[in-house]
mmCIF file of C-alpha atoms in Angstrom:
data_model
loop_
_atom_site.group_PDB
_atom_site.id
_atom_site.type_symbol
_atom_site.label_atom_id
_atom_site.label_comp_id
_atom_site.label_asym_id
_atom_site.label_seq_id
_atom_site.Cartn_x
_atom_site.Cartn_y
_atom_site.Cartn_z
ATOM 1 C CA UNK A 1 4.149 14.405 -235.970
ATOM 2 C CA UNK A 2 7.538 12.595 -235.793
ATOM 3 C CA UNK A 3 9.525 16.232 -236.650
ATOM 4 C CA UNK A 4 7.160 17.992 -233.736
ATOM 5 C CA UNK A 5 9.001 15.535 -231.469
ATOM 6 C CA UNK A 6 11.815 15.990 -232.262
ATOM 7 C CA UNK A 7 11.408 20.262 -231.963
ATOM 8 C CA UNK A 8 10.020 19.256 -228.708
ATOM 9 C CA UNK A 9 12.697 17.312 -227.749
ATOM 10 C CA UNK A 10 15.713 19.978 -228.788
ATOM 11 C CA UNK A 11 13.308 22.702 -226.964
ATOM 12 C CA UNK A 12 13.894 20.979 -223.614
ATOM 13 C CA UNK A 13 16.755 19.935 -224.523
ATOM 14 C CA UNK A 14 18.128 23.689 -224.666
ATOM 15 C CA UNK A 15 15.849 24.869 -221.725
ATOM 16 C CA UNK A 16 18.138 22.282 -219.626
ATOM 17 C CA UNK A 17 21.961 23.567 -221.224
ATOM 18 C CA UNK A 18 20.931 27.058 -220.570
ATOM 19 C CA UNK A 19 19.230 26.299 -216.610
ATOM 20 C CA UNK A 20 22.900 24.157 -216.223
ATOM 21 C CA UNK A 21 24.653 27.442 -217.794
ATOM 22 C CA UNK A 22 23.020 29.061 -214.873
ATOM 23 C CA UNK A 23 23.740 27.406 -212.149
ATOM 24 C CA UNK A 24 26.870 26.982 -212.805
ATOM 25 C CA UNK A 25 28.083 31.101 -213.631
ATOM 26 C CA UNK A 26 25.672 31.477 -210.595
ATOM 27 C CA UNK A 27 28.378 29.271 -208.462
ATOM 28 C CA UNK A 28 31.622 29.805 -210.271
ATOM 29 C CA UNK A 29 31.325 33.826 -210.882
ATOM 30 C CA UNK A 30 30.629 36.997 -209.592
ATOM 31 C CA UNK A 31 27.568 38.440 -208.900
ATOM 32 C CA UNK A 32 27.606 41.575 -211.494
ATOM 33 C CA UNK A 33 29.535 39.370 -213.867
ATOM 34 C CA UNK A 34 26.674 36.922 -213.304
ATOM 35 C CA UNK A 35 23.936 39.377 -213.693
ATOM 36 C CA UNK A 36 25.115 40.674 -216.531
ATOM 37 C CA UNK A 37 26.595 38.540 -218.717
ATOM 38 C CA UNK A 38 25.787 34.918 -217.865
ATOM 39 C CA UNK A 39 22.150 35.536 -217.481
ATOM 40 C CA UNK A 40 21.870 37.547 -220.567
ATOM 41 C CA UNK A 41 24.200 35.331 -222.581
ATOM 42 C CA UNK A 42 21.741 31.947 -221.956
ATOM 43 C CA UNK A 43 18.487 34.477 -222.294
ATOM 44 C CA UNK A 44 19.794 35.105 -226.063
ATOM 45 C CA UNK A 45 20.746 31.637 -227.067
ATOM 46 C CA UNK A 46 17.827 30.049 -225.651
ATOM 47 C CA UNK A 47 15.265 32.852 -227.003
ATOM 48 C CA UNK A 48 17.014 32.443 -229.969
ATOM 49 C CA UNK A 49 17.280 29.436 -231.133
ATOM 50 C CA UNK A 50 13.979 28.696 -229.260
ATOM 51 C CA UNK A 51 12.900 30.832 -231.955
ATOM 52 C CA UNK A 52 14.791 29.892 -235.103
ATOM 53 C CA UNK A 53 12.477 26.552 -234.225
ATOM 54 C CA UNK A 54 9.506 28.115 -233.598
ATOM 55 C CA UNK A 55 9.980 30.183 -237.097
ATOM 56 C CA UNK A 56 10.871 26.930 -238.864
ATOM 57 C CA UNK A 57 7.973 24.611 -237.524
ATOM 58 C CA UNK A 58 5.343 27.592 -238.989
ATOM 59 C CA UNK A 59 6.128 28.193 -242.535
ATOM 60 C CA UNK A 60 7.670 24.597 -243.388
ATOM 61 C CA UNK A 61 4.116 22.860 -240.675
ATOM 62 C CA UNK A 62 0.824 23.039 -242.210
ATOM 63 C CA UNK A 63 2.656 21.650 -245.769
ATOM 64 C CA UNK A 64 5.816 19.358 -244.819
ATOM 65 C CA UNK A 65 5.059 18.392 -240.758
ATOM 66 C CA UNK A 66 1.153 18.352 -241.201
ATOM 67 C CA UNK A 67 -0.216 20.487 -238.364
ATOM 68 C CA UNK A 68 -2.115 24.054 -238.151
ATOM 69 C CA UNK A 69 -0.390 27.398 -236.807
ATOM 70 C CA UNK A 70 -2.352 26.457 -233.440
ATOM 71 C CA UNK A 71 0.142 23.744 -232.455
ATOM 72 C CA UNK A 72 2.409 26.408 -232.869
ATOM 73 C CA UNK A 73 1.258 28.959 -231.515
ATOM 74 C CA UNK A 74 0.568 27.085 -228.576
ATOM 75 C CA UNK A 75 4.564 26.151 -228.249
ATOM 76 C CA UNK A 76 5.223 30.130 -228.907
ATOM 77 C CA UNK A 77 2.967 30.781 -225.591
ATOM 78 C CA UNK A 78 4.437 28.022 -223.700
ATOM 79 C CA UNK A 79 8.269 28.392 -224.817
ATOM 80 C CA UNK A 80 8.250 32.189 -223.291
ATOM 81 C CA UNK A 81 6.348 31.213 -220.492
ATOM 82 C CA UNK A 82 9.166 28.845 -219.603
ATOM 83 C CA UNK A 83 11.112 31.207 -221.190
ATOM 84 C CA UNK A 84 10.264 34.277 -218.177
ATOM 85 C CA UNK A 85 10.028 31.399 -215.330
ATOM 86 C CA UNK A 86 13.684 30.565 -215.794
ATOM 87 C CA UNK A 87 15.303 33.638 -216.888
ATOM 88 C CA UNK A 88 16.602 34.710 -213.497
ATOM 89 C CA UNK A 89 15.142 38.443 -214.272
ATOM 90 C CA UNK A 90 16.762 38.616 -217.967
ATOM 91 C CA UNK A 91 15.057 39.559 -221.038
ATOM 92 C CA UNK A 92 17.210 38.759 -223.604
ATOM 93 C CA UNK A 93 16.255 42.512 -224.730
ATOM 94 C CA UNK A 94 18.149 45.233 -226.322
ATOM 95 C CA UNK A 95 15.294 47.737 -225.627
ATOM 96 C CA UNK A 96 14.613 46.721 -222.176
ATOM 97 C CA UNK A 97 18.094 46.727 -220.857
ATOM 98 C CA UNK A 98 17.247 50.637 -222.476
ATOM 99 C CA UNK A 99 14.970 51.360 -220.404
ATOM 100 C CA UNK A 100 16.703 50.288 -217.277
ATOM 101 C CA UNK A 101 19.184 52.773 -217.872
ATOM 102 C CA UNK A 102 16.545 55.400 -218.592
ATOM 103 C CA UNK A 103 14.991 54.789 -215.427
ATOM 104 C CA UNK A 104 17.968 54.875 -213.781
ATOM 105 C CA UNK A 105 18.052 51.133 -212.519
ATOM 106 C CA UNK A 106 20.991 50.423 -214.441
ATOM 107 C CA UNK A 107 24.564 51.797 -215.179
ATOM 108 C CA UNK A 108 26.165 53.142 -218.082
ATOM 109 C CA UNK A 109 28.624 50.567 -218.252
ATOM 110 C CA UNK A 110 26.174 47.125 -216.644
ATOM 111 C CA UNK A 111 24.164 48.069 -219.973
ATOM 112 C CA UNK A 112 26.540 48.232 -223.190
ATOM 113 C CA UNK A 113 27.977 45.056 -220.956
ATOM 114 C CA UNK A 114 24.646 43.226 -221.709
ATOM 115 C CA UNK A 115 23.798 44.375 -225.106
ATOM 116 C CA UNK A 116 27.523 43.129 -225.677
ATOM 117 C CA UNK A 117 26.539 39.528 -224.296
ATOM 118 C CA UNK A 118 22.658 39.687 -225.768
ATOM 119 C CA UNK A 119 24.888 40.392 -228.905
ATOM 120 C CA UNK A 120 26.585 37.384 -228.493
ATOM 121 C CA UNK A 121 23.991 34.241 -227.157
ATOM 122 C CA UNK A 122 21.890 35.737 -229.359
ATOM 123 C CA UNK A 123 24.564 34.952 -232.484
ATOM 124 C CA UNK A 124 25.507 31.656 -230.921
ATOM 125 C CA UNK A 125 22.434 30.856 -230.771
ATOM 126 C CA UNK A 126 22.192 30.721 -234.536
ATOM 127 C CA UNK A 127 24.681 29.196 -235.563
ATOM 128 C CA UNK A 128 23.617 26.344 -232.750
ATOM 129 C CA UNK A 129 20.286 26.047 -234.400
ATOM 130 C CA UNK A 130 21.804 25.289 -238.483
ATOM 131 C CA UNK A 131 24.524 23.475 -236.959
ATOM 132 C CA UNK A 132 21.423 21.104 -235.313
ATOM 133 C CA UNK A 133 19.935 21.129 -238.654
ATOM 134 C CA UNK A 134 22.094 20.069 -240.984
ATOM 135 C CA UNK A 135 22.120 17.023 -238.777
ATOM 136 C CA UNK A 136 18.361 17.042 -241.087
ATOM 137 C CA UNK A 137 17.176 14.631 -237.911
ATOM 138 C CA UNK A 138 13.906 14.992 -239.613
ATOM 139 C CA UNK A 139 12.322 15.378 -242.821
ATOM 140 C CA UNK A 140 11.082 19.685 -241.914
ATOM 141 C CA UNK A 141 15.179 20.236 -241.236
ATOM 142 C CA UNK A 142 15.847 18.451 -244.279
ATOM 143 C CA UNK A 143 13.853 21.709 -245.963
ATOM 144 C CA UNK A 144 15.107 23.451 -243.899
ATOM 145 C CA UNK A 145 18.445 23.226 -244.585
ATOM 146 C CA UNK A 146 17.684 23.732 -248.241
ATOM 147 C CA UNK A 147 16.008 26.805 -247.767
ATOM 148 C CA UNK A 148 18.220 28.055 -245.213
ATOM 149 C CA UNK A 149 20.760 29.299 -247.902
ATOM 150 C CA UNK A 150 18.447 30.788 -250.104
ATOM 151 C CA UNK A 151 16.552 33.189 -247.324
ATOM 152 C CA UNK A 152 14.752 35.698 -247.675
ATOM 153 C CA UNK A 153 13.466 39.612 -245.883
ATOM 154 C CA UNK A 154 11.180 38.956 -243.049
ATOM 155 C CA UNK A 155 9.243 42.453 -244.289
ATOM 156 C CA UNK A 156 6.512 41.968 -246.256
ATOM 157 C CA UNK A 157 4.719 45.332 -246.257
ATOM 158 C CA UNK A 158 6.065 48.806 -247.621
ATOM 159 C CA UNK A 159 9.234 50.382 -244.958
ATOM 160 C CA UNK A 160 7.697 53.268 -243.064
ATOM 161 C CA UNK A 161 4.316 50.369 -242.681
ATOM 162 C CA UNK A 162 7.045 47.910 -241.190
ATOM 163 C CA UNK A 163 8.438 50.725 -239.112
ATOM 164 C CA UNK A 164 5.678 51.305 -237.364
ATOM 165 C CA UNK A 165 4.349 47.692 -236.871
ATOM 166 C CA UNK A 166 7.606 46.924 -234.820
ATOM 167 C CA UNK A 167 7.563 50.267 -232.810
ATOM 168 C CA UNK A 168 3.707 49.577 -232.570
ATOM 169 C CA UNK A 169 4.489 45.726 -231.206
ATOM 170 C CA UNK A 170 7.352 47.488 -228.921
ATOM 171 C CA UNK A 171 5.037 49.762 -227.113
ATOM 172 C CA UNK A 172 2.406 47.622 -226.320
ATOM 173 C CA UNK A 173 5.270 44.787 -225.373
ATOM 174 C CA UNK A 174 6.817 47.876 -222.762
ATOM 175 C CA UNK A 175 3.526 49.445 -221.766
ATOM 176 C CA UNK A 176 2.780 45.867 -220.551
ATOM 177 C CA UNK A 177 5.825 45.726 -218.653
ATOM 178 C CA UNK A 178 6.387 48.094 -217.143
ATOM 179 C CA UNK A 179 2.196 47.902 -215.710
ATOM 180 C CA UNK A 180 3.564 43.783 -213.865
ATOM 181 C CA UNK A 181 6.982 43.820 -213.317
ATOM 182 C CA UNK A 182 6.639 44.745 -209.801
ATOM 183 C CA UNK A 183 3.914 41.767 -210.183
ATOM 184 C CA UNK A 184 4.290 38.202 -209.201
ATOM 185 C CA UNK A 185 6.012 35.695 -211.005
ATOM 186 C CA UNK A 186 2.119 33.657 -211.027
ATOM 187 C CA UNK A 187 0.472 37.107 -213.767
ATOM 188 C CA UNK A 188 3.302 37.819 -214.422
ATOM 189 C CA UNK A 189 5.245 35.425 -216.581
ATOM 190 C CA UNK A 190 1.223 34.274 -218.399
ATOM 191 C CA UNK A 191 0.733 38.338 -219.575
ATOM 192 C CA UNK A 192 3.976 39.096 -221.314
ATOM 193 C CA UNK A 193 3.702 35.075 -222.672
ATOM 194 C CA UNK A 194 0.039 35.747 -223.637
ATOM 195 C CA UNK A 195 1.209 39.632 -224.834
ATOM 196 C CA UNK A 196 4.175 38.376 -226.723
ATOM 197 C CA UNK A 197 1.923 34.924 -229.039
ATOM 198 C CA UNK A 198 -0.981 37.722 -229.514
ATOM 199 C CA UNK A 199 1.744 40.282 -230.942
ATOM 200 C CA UNK A 200 3.618 37.942 -232.697
ATOM 201 C CA UNK A 201 0.329 36.079 -234.405
ATOM 202 C CA UNK A 202 -0.696 39.933 -235.525
ATOM 203 C CA UNK A 203 2.067 41.686 -237.155
ATOM 204 C CA UNK A 204 3.791 38.664 -237.655
ATOM 205 C CA UNK A 205 3.433 37.567 -241.533
ATOM 206 C CA UNK A 206 4.295 41.812 -242.398
ATOM 207 C CA UNK A 207 7.514 42.255 -240.505
ATOM 208 C CA UNK A 208 7.617 38.378 -238.371
ATOM 209 C CA UNK A 209 6.485 40.931 -235.032
ATOM 210 C CA UNK A 210 10.760 39.802 -233.658
ATOM 211 C CA UNK A 211 10.177 43.353 -231.571
ATOM 212 C CA UNK A 212 13.605 42.504 -230.016
ATOM 213 C CA UNK A 213 16.777 44.119 -232.061
ATOM 214 C CA UNK A 214 19.571 41.442 -231.380
ATOM 215 C CA UNK A 215 16.550 38.901 -232.154
ATOM 216 C CA UNK A 216 16.000 40.476 -235.696
ATOM 217 C CA UNK A 217 19.708 40.850 -236.238
ATOM 218 C CA UNK A 218 20.408 37.116 -235.686
ATOM 219 C CA UNK A 219 17.601 36.422 -237.088
ATOM 220 C CA UNK A 220 16.512 38.056 -240.673
ATOM 221 C CA UNK A 221 19.469 39.739 -241.151
ATOM 222 C CA UNK A 222 21.992 37.865 -243.046
ATOM 223 C CA UNK A 223 18.468 37.377 -245.115
ATOM 224 C CA UNK A 224 18.127 39.229 -248.860
ATOM 225 C CA UNK A 225 15.234 41.480 -250.079
ATOM 226 C CA UNK A 226 16.442 43.921 -247.647
ATOM 227 C CA UNK A 227 19.184 46.205 -247.456
ATOM 228 C CA UNK A 228 20.956 46.754 -244.320
ATOM 229 C CA UNK A 229 19.608 50.411 -243.621
ATOM 230 C CA UNK A 230 16.467 49.001 -244.782
ATOM 231 C CA UNK A 231 17.324 45.942 -241.789
ATOM 232 C CA UNK A 232 18.008 48.941 -239.245
ATOM 233 C CA UNK A 233 15.032 51.450 -239.802
ATOM 234 C CA UNK A 234 12.019 48.341 -239.139
ATOM 235 C CA UNK A 235 13.930 46.119 -236.333
ATOM 236 C CA UNK A 236 16.300 48.574 -234.176
ATOM 237 C CA UNK A 237 14.364 52.949 -235.449
ATOM 238 C CA UNK A 238 10.468 51.047 -235.224
ATOM 239 C CA UNK A 239 11.967 49.062 -231.652
ATOM 240 C CA UNK A 240 13.799 52.024 -229.738
ATOM 241 C CA UNK A 241 10.399 55.024 -231.126
ATOM 242 C CA UNK A 242 8.174 52.018 -229.710
ATOM 243 C CA UNK A 243 10.233 51.662 -226.235
ATOM 244 C CA UNK A 244 10.036 54.917 -225.921
ATOM 245 C CA UNK A 245 6.653 56.826 -226.482
ATOM 246 C CA UNK A 246 5.717 53.682 -223.737
ATOM 247 C CA UNK A 247 7.570 55.087 -221.031
ATOM 248 C CA UNK A 248 7.350 58.281 -222.345
ATOM 249 C CA UNK A 249 3.034 57.661 -221.838
ATOM 250 C CA UNK A 250 4.128 55.465 -218.731
ATOM 251 C CA UNK A 251 6.013 57.445 -216.540
ATOM 252 C CA UNK A 252 5.710 61.221 -218.450
ATOM 253 C CA UNK A 253 8.944 61.444 -218.026
ATOM 254 C CA UNK A 254 12.377 59.934 -218.917
ATOM 255 C CA UNK A 255 14.637 59.962 -215.589
ATOM 256 C CA UNK A 256 17.454 59.168 -216.810
ATOM 257 C CA UNK A 257 17.108 62.653 -219.864
ATOM 258 C CA UNK A 258 14.716 65.094 -217.257
ATOM 259 C CA UNK A 259 13.040 65.013 -214.437
ATOM 260 C CA UNK A 260 9.652 67.230 -215.092
ATOM 261 C CA UNK A 261 6.332 65.436 -214.972
ATOM 262 C CA UNK A 262 5.203 66.344 -218.866
ATOM 263 C CA UNK A 263 2.178 64.484 -218.708
ATOM 264 C CA UNK A 264 0.650 64.384 -215.302
ATOM 265 C CA UNK A 265 0.223 66.499 -212.494
ATOM 266 C CA UNK A 266 2.303 65.030 -208.935
ATOM 267 C CA UNK A 267 0.073 65.227 -206.423
ATOM 268 C CA UNK A 268 0.478 64.928 -202.661
ATOM 269 C CA UNK A 269 -0.309 61.860 -201.904
ATOM 270 C CA UNK A 270 -1.808 63.009 -198.273
ATOM 271 C CA UNK A 271 -4.518 65.087 -197.708
ATOM 272 C CA UNK A 272 -4.953 68.181 -195.006
ATOM 273 C CA UNK A 273 -7.921 68.564 -193.664
ATOM 274 C CA UNK A 274 -9.855 72.143 -193.410
ATOM 275 C CA UNK A 275 -9.611 73.612 -190.343
ATOM 276 C CA UNK A 276 -13.585 73.408 -189.344
ATOM 277 C CA UNK A 277 -15.639 76.862 -187.555
ATOM 278 C CA UNK A 278 -18.024 75.217 -184.878
ATOM 279 C CA UNK A 279 -20.296 77.839 -183.770
ATOM 280 C CA UNK A 280 -20.325 77.188 -179.845
ATOM 281 C CA UNK A 281 -22.872 77.664 -178.055
ATOM 282 C CA UNK A 282 -24.013 81.307 -176.589
ATOM 283 C CA UNK A 283 -23.687 80.826 -173.077
ATOM 284 C CA UNK A 284 -20.702 79.494 -173.721
ATOM 285 C CA UNK A 285 -18.715 82.197 -174.650
ATOM 286 C CA UNK A 286 -16.499 83.563 -172.454
ATOM 287 C CA UNK A 287 -17.203 87.336 -170.882
ATOM 288 C CA UNK A 288 -14.676 89.571 -173.029
ATOM 289 C CA UNK A 289 -13.572 93.675 -170.940
ATOM 290 C CA UNK A 290 -13.352 96.889 -173.175
ATOM 291 C CA UNK A 291 -11.386 98.230 -173.643
ATOM 292 C CA UNK A 292 -10.415 100.309 -171.051
ATOM 293 C CA UNK A 293 -11.127 96.998 -168.012
ATOM 294 C CA UNK A 294 -14.866 97.949 -167.250
ATOM 295 C CA UNK A 295 -17.247 95.339 -167.104
ATOM 296 C CA UNK A 296 -19.758 95.786 -169.642
ATOM 297 C CA UNK A 297 -22.039 94.786 -166.742
ATOM 298 C CA UNK A 298 -22.837 97.421 -163.772
ATOM 299 C CA UNK A 299 -24.022 96.813 -160.544
ATOM 300 C CA UNK A 300 -27.242 98.598 -159.913
ATOM 301 C CA UNK A 301 -29.322 99.980 -156.735
#
């Protein structure tokens, strides 16, 4: 269990460093630069380092550390919750940035800047984690350092099935995100953390369950066993398709591309009350004069 304790300390250190980076960038940089670059860089760095360490525990832990999958999934839920609570609005996921762009919530320049920051943050996280493994602080890291150069692809199924799995994971994740994104963090953070944990447990044996193109690029694109185009289809095209289908199903349209709702009819929130015909008492009716101005009643002799 010593190796697990070192990994937990590493998680705390990464979260602390990223929080300090967010705090400094908020004080020293403009709001636009902080939102487009610093937050996304810190979020991607935190997510990538945590994911790599968790994958190491998941692969080596059961036979090299003496703990099971339940421990790793518990850590995954807790780290996902911490990431959601501390990210300051940055999801560190290219499909989420593209979703905001398609919903007219972000400009093209801001979206491109976020994507670049996410790529740099994920690459930096991969390099720092490899350096951390090279110190071989535990037996788990010693084993990981030996097998890291010979890593194999995370795709363990047929290519169309793998793309479908990543697309389905992204589809479900974005449906939950669209549903809870306006909710209070007390409800939103656990809901997203539980979704990530469930999808990782379900789809992990097939593709690694990244449903995050930047994270997959930094984690598995350099591994042998699949071509670069295979990785693009599974970890980029699959998630993009899943995000688009989720957005179309939830919204009924894609605001950036077209305004017409293709799935749901637009109904007014306000109902116009129908006119009610009320029967009047016969004695209350005003007497009308006939055409010609004469009264209906004539004086009697």
